Amino acid sequence: MTQPLTTLRHRHLLGLATYSPEEIALILSTAREFREVLRRQIPRVPSLRGLTVVNLFFEPSTRTRISFELAEKRLSADTVNFASSGSSVSKGETLKDTARNIEAMKVDIAVIRHRSPGAAYFLTQCIDAVVLNAGDGAHEHPTQALLDLLTISDISPRFDGLNVSIIGDIMHSRVARSNLYSLTKMGVNVTLCGPKTMIPFGISQFGCRVTHRLEEALEGCDVAMALRIQLERQDTSLYPSLREYHNQFGIKPEHLDRYPSLRIMHPGPVNRGVELASEVVDHERAVILDQVTNGVATRMACLYLLAGGQNPASLAEIG
Ligand code: CP
């Protein structure tokens, strides 16, 4: 039997494609320890004291940006926030020059969200800091998939044999890609569902089932993860209308009635009445806000381990 890891093998978190099941399990067990820290009266530990983290957000974000900031503060790091609007990017400065100038101010860890796939990897080639990918184009969103796994483990502690369906615009979704890697590595049966225009050809090679019928995706499913229909991409006519999309692929109260143990997840932001009926978003079997809560502990775990932290057993000492 393989021994549980005590440290990560990777220096950066660019995506989950190269992370092993043991590394993913280490992040999850560390996140569970940090959840306990967050329940304390003073939810703060000194793990990253003396380290500086810069949050480079070149794209809009609510959940990821705020939870990274909170995670860094809970770990006692010094944080600097950068948003491309109002910066010298609007004067034409490149990502490389922006990053190198920020690093010249002595930064240890950089968190980056960018519209271009590969931007996080590119950053590792420009600066010495540890890099965490907070979403790069349609490539990966690893911390989202990790917080999703933590949320799924609260529903079912055993991943093996669990059935999770990811429904929506798989083609453009970095969340779907990272989840596909992490869920299949942990033994979850994954079904991808959506219109043919939103599912990449040949994706079943990654060990998932593909269907274009919502009922087929929901039958026997433990957790349905609905993805945001990216309204900003609808000019490419991936689907005739949002109303038609909702009729065919939107999860509605009748589905919750028909499948009484089905749980609903969504990475946010939700388009109410498109991928999920508004009543489904607010239903007690929707764990969308639990996902957000789990985001802080998960990002604390990633920052802590990438900064060289050891396995959770040592948390009692540092806390
Ligand atoms: N899930 C997610 O990435 O949300 P934000 O775009 O608000 O960060």
Short mmCIF file of C-alpha atoms and ligand atoms in Angstrom, two decimals:
data_model
loop_
_atom_site.label_atom_id
_atom_site.label_comp_id
_atom_site.label_asym_id
_atom_site.label_seq_id
_atom_site.Cartn_x
_atom_site.Cartn_y
_atom_site.Cartn_z
CA MET A 1 0.00 0.00 0.00
CA THR A 2 1.34 3.49 -0.85
CA GLN A 3 2.14 5.71 2.13
CA PRO A 4 0.25 9.04 2.33
CA LEU A 5 2.42 11.93 1.14
CA THR A 6 3.57 14.56 3.60
CA THR A 7 4.61 17.21 1.03
CA LEU A 8 3.70 18.06 -2.57
CA ARG A 9 5.95 16.91 -5.40
CA HIS A 10 5.13 19.99 -7.48
CA ARG A 11 6.60 23.46 -6.97
CA HIS A 12 3.61 25.21 -8.59
CA LEU A 13 -0.12 24.57 -8.98
CA LEU A 14 -0.76 25.16 -12.68
CA GLY A 15 -3.33 22.43 -13.21
CA LEU A 16 -4.40 19.02 -11.97
CA ALA A 17 -3.45 17.10 -15.13
CA THR A 18 -0.03 16.29 -13.63
CA TYR A 19 -1.04 16.01 -9.96
CA SER A 20 -1.17 12.46 -8.56
CA PRO A 21 -4.11 11.08 -6.54
CA GLU A 22 -1.80 11.09 -3.49
CA GLU A 23 -1.04 14.81 -3.91
CA ILE A 24 -4.75 15.56 -4.33
CA ALA A 25 -5.52 13.50 -1.20
CA LEU A 26 -2.85 15.45 0.72
CA ILE A 27 -4.42 18.78 -0.30
CA LEU A 28 -7.87 17.57 0.76
CA SER A 29 -6.73 16.27 4.15
CA THR A 30 -4.82 19.53 4.76
CA ALA A 31 -7.91 21.55 3.75
CA ARG A 32 -9.97 19.61 6.31
CA GLU A 33 -7.46 20.61 9.01
CA PHE A 34 -7.69 24.24 7.93
CA ARG A 35 -11.49 24.04 8.09
CA GLU A 36 -11.04 23.32 11.80
CA VAL A 37 -8.76 26.37 12.09
CA LEU A 38 -11.47 28.49 10.43
CA ARG A 39 -13.99 27.36 13.07
CA ARG A 40 -11.80 28.72 15.89
CA GLN A 41 -12.61 31.98 17.64
CA ILE A 42 -9.47 33.48 16.12
CA PRO A 43 -9.28 31.78 12.69
CA ARG A 44 -5.65 32.56 11.93
CA VAL A 45 -2.34 30.64 11.96
CA PRO A 46 1.18 31.98 11.46
CA SER A 47 2.15 29.50 8.69
CA LEU A 48 2.97 32.10 6.00
CA ARG A 49 4.23 34.86 8.31
CA GLY A 50 7.07 36.71 6.57
CA LEU A 51 5.95 35.64 3.07
CA THR A 52 4.45 38.00 0.51
CA VAL A 53 1.72 36.88 -1.89
CA VAL A 54 0.60 38.89 -4.93
CA ASN A 55 -2.83 38.29 -6.43
CA LEU A 56 -2.65 39.09 -10.16
CA PHE A 57 -6.18 39.26 -11.53
CA PHE A 58 -6.33 40.12 -15.24
CA GLU A 59 -9.96 38.88 -15.47
CA PRO A 60 -13.00 39.56 -13.28
CA SER A 61 -13.52 37.32 -10.25
CA THR A 62 -15.57 37.40 -7.06
CA ARG A 63 -15.23 34.00 -5.36
CA THR A 64 -11.67 33.07 -6.31
CA ARG A 65 -10.14 36.50 -5.67
CA ILE A 66 -11.82 37.04 -2.31
CA SER A 67 -11.18 33.50 -1.04
CA PHE A 68 -7.49 33.62 -2.02
CA GLU A 69 -7.19 36.94 -0.21
CA LEU A 70 -8.94 35.55 2.87
CA ALA A 71 -6.84 32.37 2.78
CA GLU A 72 -3.63 34.43 2.65
CA LYS A 73 -4.75 36.62 5.56
CA ARG A 74 -5.79 33.56 7.63
CA LEU A 75 -2.26 32.22 7.06
CA SER A 76 -0.70 35.57 8.15
CA ALA A 77 0.91 36.31 4.77
CA ASP A 78 1.47 39.87 3.53
CA THR A 79 -0.76 40.31 0.48
CA VAL A 80 -0.71 42.67 -2.48
CA ASN A 81 -3.62 42.86 -4.90
CA PHE A 82 -3.25 43.70 -8.56
CA ALA A 83 -6.15 44.26 -10.96
CA SER A 84 -5.35 44.91 -14.61
CA SER A 85 -7.86 47.77 -14.80
CA GLY A 86 -6.17 50.84 -13.37
CA SER A 87 -2.69 49.32 -13.83
CA SER A 88 0.01 49.97 -16.43
CA VAL A 89 -1.40 47.01 -18.46
CA SER A 90 -3.85 49.57 -19.85
CA LYS A 91 -0.76 51.51 -21.10
CA GLY A 92 0.46 48.43 -22.98
CA GLU A 93 2.78 46.78 -20.43
CA THR A 94 3.17 43.04 -21.08
CA LEU A 95 2.42 40.21 -18.62
CA LYS A 96 6.14 39.40 -18.46
CA ASP A 97 7.15 42.99 -17.64
CA THR A 98 4.29 43.40 -15.17
CA ALA A 99 5.30 40.18 -13.38
CA ARG A 100 9.02 40.98 -13.33
CA ASN A 101 8.38 44.46 -11.94
CA ILE A 102 6.18 43.03 -9.20
CA GLU A 103 8.77 40.38 -8.39
CA ALA A 104 11.44 43.08 -8.12
CA MET A 105 9.48 44.17 -5.05
CA LYS A 106 10.29 40.75 -3.49
CA VAL A 107 7.24 38.52 -3.84
CA ASP A 108 7.32 34.85 -2.76
CA ILE A 109 4.03 33.53 -4.20
CA ALA A 110 1.97 34.73 -7.19
CA VAL A 111 -1.68 33.85 -7.79
CA ILE A 112 -2.80 34.55 -11.35
CA ARG A 113 -6.07 34.65 -13.23
CA HIS A 114 -5.77 35.43 -16.94
CA ARG A 115 -7.89 35.01 -20.05
CA SER A 116 -5.07 33.20 -21.92
CA PRO A 117 -4.57 29.43 -21.52
CA GLY A 118 -0.98 28.84 -20.37
CA ALA A 119 -0.59 32.24 -18.69
CA ALA A 120 0.21 30.63 -15.31
CA TYR A 121 2.89 28.41 -16.89
CA PHE A 122 4.29 31.43 -18.75
CA LEU A 123 4.58 33.25 -15.42
CA THR A 124 6.77 30.43 -14.02
CA GLN A 125 9.17 31.10 -16.91
CA CYS A 126 9.38 34.83 -16.05
CA ILE A 127 9.72 34.90 -12.24
CA ASP A 128 11.11 32.75 -9.41
CA ALA A 129 8.02 32.94 -7.20
CA VAL A 130 5.75 29.92 -6.62
CA VAL A 131 2.76 30.25 -8.99
CA LEU A 132 -0.86 29.22 -8.39
CA ASN A 133 -3.27 29.21 -11.30
CA ALA A 134 -6.58 30.89 -10.39
CA GLY A 135 -8.02 30.16 -13.86
CA ASP A 136 -6.30 30.53 -17.25
CA GLY A 137 -8.66 30.86 -20.19
CA ALA A 138 -10.38 27.58 -21.05
CA HIS A 139 -7.40 25.57 -19.74
CA GLU A 140 -7.61 24.83 -15.98
CA HIS A 141 -9.00 26.14 -12.69
CA PRO A 142 -7.34 23.71 -10.26
CA THR A 143 -8.34 25.25 -6.92
CA GLN A 144 -11.99 25.24 -8.05
CA ALA A 145 -11.81 21.50 -8.78
CA LEU A 146 -10.10 20.86 -5.43
CA LEU A 147 -12.77 22.75 -3.48
CA ASP A 148 -15.37 20.85 -5.50
CA LEU A 149 -13.75 17.56 -4.45
CA LEU A 150 -13.75 18.66 -0.81
CA THR A 151 -17.47 19.48 -1.11
CA ILE A 152 -18.18 16.12 -2.78
CA SER A 153 -16.30 14.33 0.01
CA ASP A 154 -18.72 15.90 2.52
CA ILE A 155 -21.58 14.30 0.54
CA SER A 156 -19.83 10.94 0.21
CA PRO A 157 -16.50 10.17 1.94
CA ARG A 158 -15.85 7.42 -0.66
CA PHE A 159 -15.02 8.69 -4.14
CA ASP A 160 -14.71 5.23 -5.64
CA GLY A 161 -17.84 4.40 -7.63
CA LEU A 162 -19.52 7.78 -7.02
CA ASN A 163 -21.39 9.16 -10.06
CA VAL A 164 -20.87 12.83 -10.92
CA SER A 165 -22.36 14.49 -14.01
CA ILE A 166 -20.94 17.75 -15.36
CA ILE A 167 -23.55 19.56 -17.43
CA GLY A 168 -23.13 22.52 -19.77
CA ASP A 169 -20.49 24.21 -21.90
CA ILE A 170 -17.68 21.68 -21.41
CA MET A 171 -15.81 23.05 -24.44
CA HIS A 172 -15.02 26.46 -22.92
CA SER A 173 -14.89 25.41 -19.28
CA ARG A 174 -11.63 25.37 -17.32
CA VAL A 175 -13.71 24.13 -14.36
CA ALA A 176 -14.87 21.08 -16.34
CA ARG A 177 -11.34 20.30 -17.47
CA SER A 178 -9.82 20.45 -13.97
CA ASN A 179 -12.74 18.49 -12.52
CA LEU A 180 -12.46 15.83 -15.19
CA TYR A 181 -8.78 15.28 -14.29
CA SER A 182 -9.28 15.27 -10.52
CA LEU A 183 -12.53 13.29 -10.34
CA THR A 184 -11.34 10.50 -12.64
CA LYS A 185 -8.00 10.25 -10.78
CA MET A 186 -9.91 9.76 -7.51
CA GLY A 187 -12.07 6.96 -8.95
CA VAL A 188 -15.29 8.92 -9.56
CA ASN A 189 -17.44 7.92 -12.56
CA VAL A 190 -17.80 11.11 -14.62
CA THR A 191 -20.51 11.82 -17.19
CA LEU A 192 -20.29 14.92 -19.37
CA CYS A 193 -23.56 16.26 -20.73
CA GLY A 194 -24.44 19.12 -23.05
CA PRO A 195 -25.31 20.03 -26.62
CA LYS A 196 -22.95 18.60 -29.25
CA THR A 197 -21.58 22.12 -29.92
CA MET A 198 -20.41 22.37 -26.30
CA ILE A 199 -18.64 18.97 -25.93
CA PRO A 200 -15.13 18.56 -27.41
CA PHE A 201 -14.83 15.70 -29.88
CA GLY A 202 -12.97 12.68 -28.44
CA ILE A 203 -13.21 13.79 -24.79
CA SER A 204 -14.34 10.30 -23.73
CA GLN A 205 -10.67 9.29 -24.12
CA PHE A 206 -10.18 10.94 -20.72
CA GLY A 207 -12.17 8.14 -19.10
CA CYS A 208 -15.61 9.74 -18.96
CA ARG A 209 -19.03 8.97 -20.42
CA VAL A 210 -20.65 11.49 -22.77
CA THR A 211 -24.36 12.05 -23.30
CA HIS A 212 -26.43 14.76 -24.95
CA ARG A 213 -29.57 13.91 -22.93
CA LEU A 214 -30.03 15.47 -19.49
CA GLU A 215 -32.21 12.59 -18.21
CA GLU A 216 -29.45 10.13 -19.03
CA ALA A 217 -26.94 12.27 -17.12
CA LEU A 218 -29.19 12.50 -14.05
CA GLU A 219 -30.31 8.84 -13.85
CA GLY A 220 -28.22 7.19 -11.09
CA CYS A 221 -26.26 10.41 -10.56
CA ASP A 222 -25.12 11.39 -7.04
CA VAL A 223 -23.93 14.91 -7.80
CA ALA A 224 -24.84 17.11 -10.78
CA MET A 225 -22.41 19.93 -11.44
CA ALA A 226 -24.00 22.55 -13.67
CA LEU A 227 -21.65 24.91 -15.51
CA ARG A 228 -22.24 28.54 -16.29
CA ILE A 229 -23.37 29.19 -19.82
CA GLN A 230 -20.87 31.82 -20.83
CA LEU A 231 -23.20 34.53 -22.09
CA GLU A 232 -20.22 36.47 -23.41
CA ARG A 233 -19.55 33.59 -25.86
CA GLN A 234 -23.11 33.23 -27.12
CA ASP A 235 -22.33 35.33 -30.20
CA THR A 236 -20.74 32.15 -31.57
CA SER A 237 -24.22 30.54 -31.58
CA LEU A 238 -23.42 27.42 -29.59
CA TYR A 239 -27.14 27.10 -28.93
CA PRO A 240 -30.19 28.71 -30.55
CA SER A 241 -31.44 30.50 -27.42
CA LEU A 242 -30.98 30.53 -23.65
CA ARG A 243 -34.63 29.58 -23.20
CA GLU A 244 -34.17 26.50 -25.37
CA TYR A 245 -30.97 25.63 -23.47
CA HIS A 246 -32.87 25.82 -20.18
CA ASN A 247 -35.67 23.64 -21.55
CA GLN A 248 -33.26 20.90 -22.62
CA PHE A 249 -30.32 21.12 -20.21
CA GLY A 250 -31.46 23.28 -17.26
CA ILE A 251 -31.97 21.46 -13.94
CA LYS A 252 -35.48 22.15 -12.65
CA PRO A 253 -37.46 21.35 -9.46
CA GLU A 254 -39.03 18.34 -11.21
CA HIS A 255 -35.55 16.78 -11.44
CA LEU A 256 -35.07 17.15 -7.68
CA ASP A 257 -38.43 15.42 -7.18
CA ARG A 258 -37.58 12.61 -9.61
CA TYR A 259 -34.07 11.98 -8.16
CA PRO A 260 -34.48 12.37 -4.38
CA SER A 261 -30.82 11.92 -3.44
CA LEU A 262 -29.41 14.16 -6.20
CA ARG A 263 -27.17 17.03 -5.00
CA ILE A 264 -26.52 20.13 -7.06
CA MET A 265 -23.23 21.98 -7.47
CA HIS A 266 -22.26 25.03 -9.51
CA PRO A 267 -18.92 26.89 -9.53
CA GLY A 268 -20.65 30.29 -9.88
CA PRO A 269 -21.52 32.80 -11.01
CA VAL A 270 -24.96 31.24 -11.71
CA ASN A 271 -27.23 32.40 -14.50
CA ARG A 272 -30.54 31.80 -12.69
CA GLY A 273 -33.13 30.36 -15.05
CA VAL A 274 -30.52 29.14 -17.56
CA GLU A 275 -28.37 26.27 -16.27
CA LEU A 276 -30.36 26.01 -13.01
CA ALA A 277 -33.94 27.07 -12.24
CA SER A 278 -33.93 29.71 -9.52
CA GLU A 279 -35.73 27.32 -7.10
CA VAL A 280 -32.95 24.77 -7.62
CA VAL A 281 -30.23 27.32 -6.77
CA ASP A 282 -31.95 28.00 -3.43
CA HIS A 283 -32.89 24.36 -2.70
CA GLU A 284 -31.46 22.64 0.40
CA ARG A 285 -29.89 19.97 -1.82
CA ALA A 286 -27.87 22.62 -3.66
CA VAL A 287 -24.42 22.92 -2.03
CA ILE A 288 -23.29 25.95 -4.02
CA LEU A 289 -22.52 28.10 -0.98
CA ASP A 290 -20.76 25.15 0.73
CA GLN A 291 -18.44 25.14 -2.30
CA VAL A 292 -17.67 28.82 -1.67
CA THR A 293 -17.04 28.21 2.04
CA ASN A 294 -14.73 25.29 1.21
CA GLY A 295 -12.79 27.56 -1.17
CA VAL A 296 -11.02 29.36 1.68
CA ALA A 297 -9.76 26.20 3.45
CA THR A 298 -8.79 24.61 0.12
CA ARG A 299 -6.77 27.65 -0.95
CA MET A 300 -5.16 27.81 2.50
CA ALA A 301 -4.09 24.18 2.02
CA CYS A 302 -2.65 24.86 -1.44
CA LEU A 303 -0.74 27.96 -0.32
CA TYR A 304 0.53 26.23 2.82
CA LEU A 305 1.76 23.09 1.04
CA LEU A 306 3.30 24.98 -1.90
CA ALA A 307 5.13 27.19 0.58
CA GLY A 308 6.76 23.99 1.86
CA GLY A 309 4.30 23.07 4.61
CA GLN A 310 4.18 19.54 5.94
CA ASN A 311 1.30 17.13 6.39
CA PRO A 312 -1.71 18.06 8.56
CA ALA A 313 -0.34 16.40 11.71
CA SER A 314 1.87 19.45 12.22
CA LEU A 315 -1.03 21.92 12.10
CA ALA A 316 -1.75 21.46 15.80
CA GLU A 317 1.78 22.73 16.52
CA ILE A 318 1.65 25.76 14.24
CA GLY A 319 -1.89 26.72 15.28
N1 CP B 1 -15.89 29.95 -9.63
C1 CP B 1 -15.20 31.05 -9.95
O1 CP B 1 -14.08 31.00 -10.46
O2 CP B 1 -15.84 32.23 -9.66
P1 CP B 1 -15.19 33.66 -9.85
O3 CP B 1 -15.06 33.90 -11.33
O4 CP B 1 -16.16 34.63 -9.19
O5 CP B 1 -13.85 33.67 -9.20
#
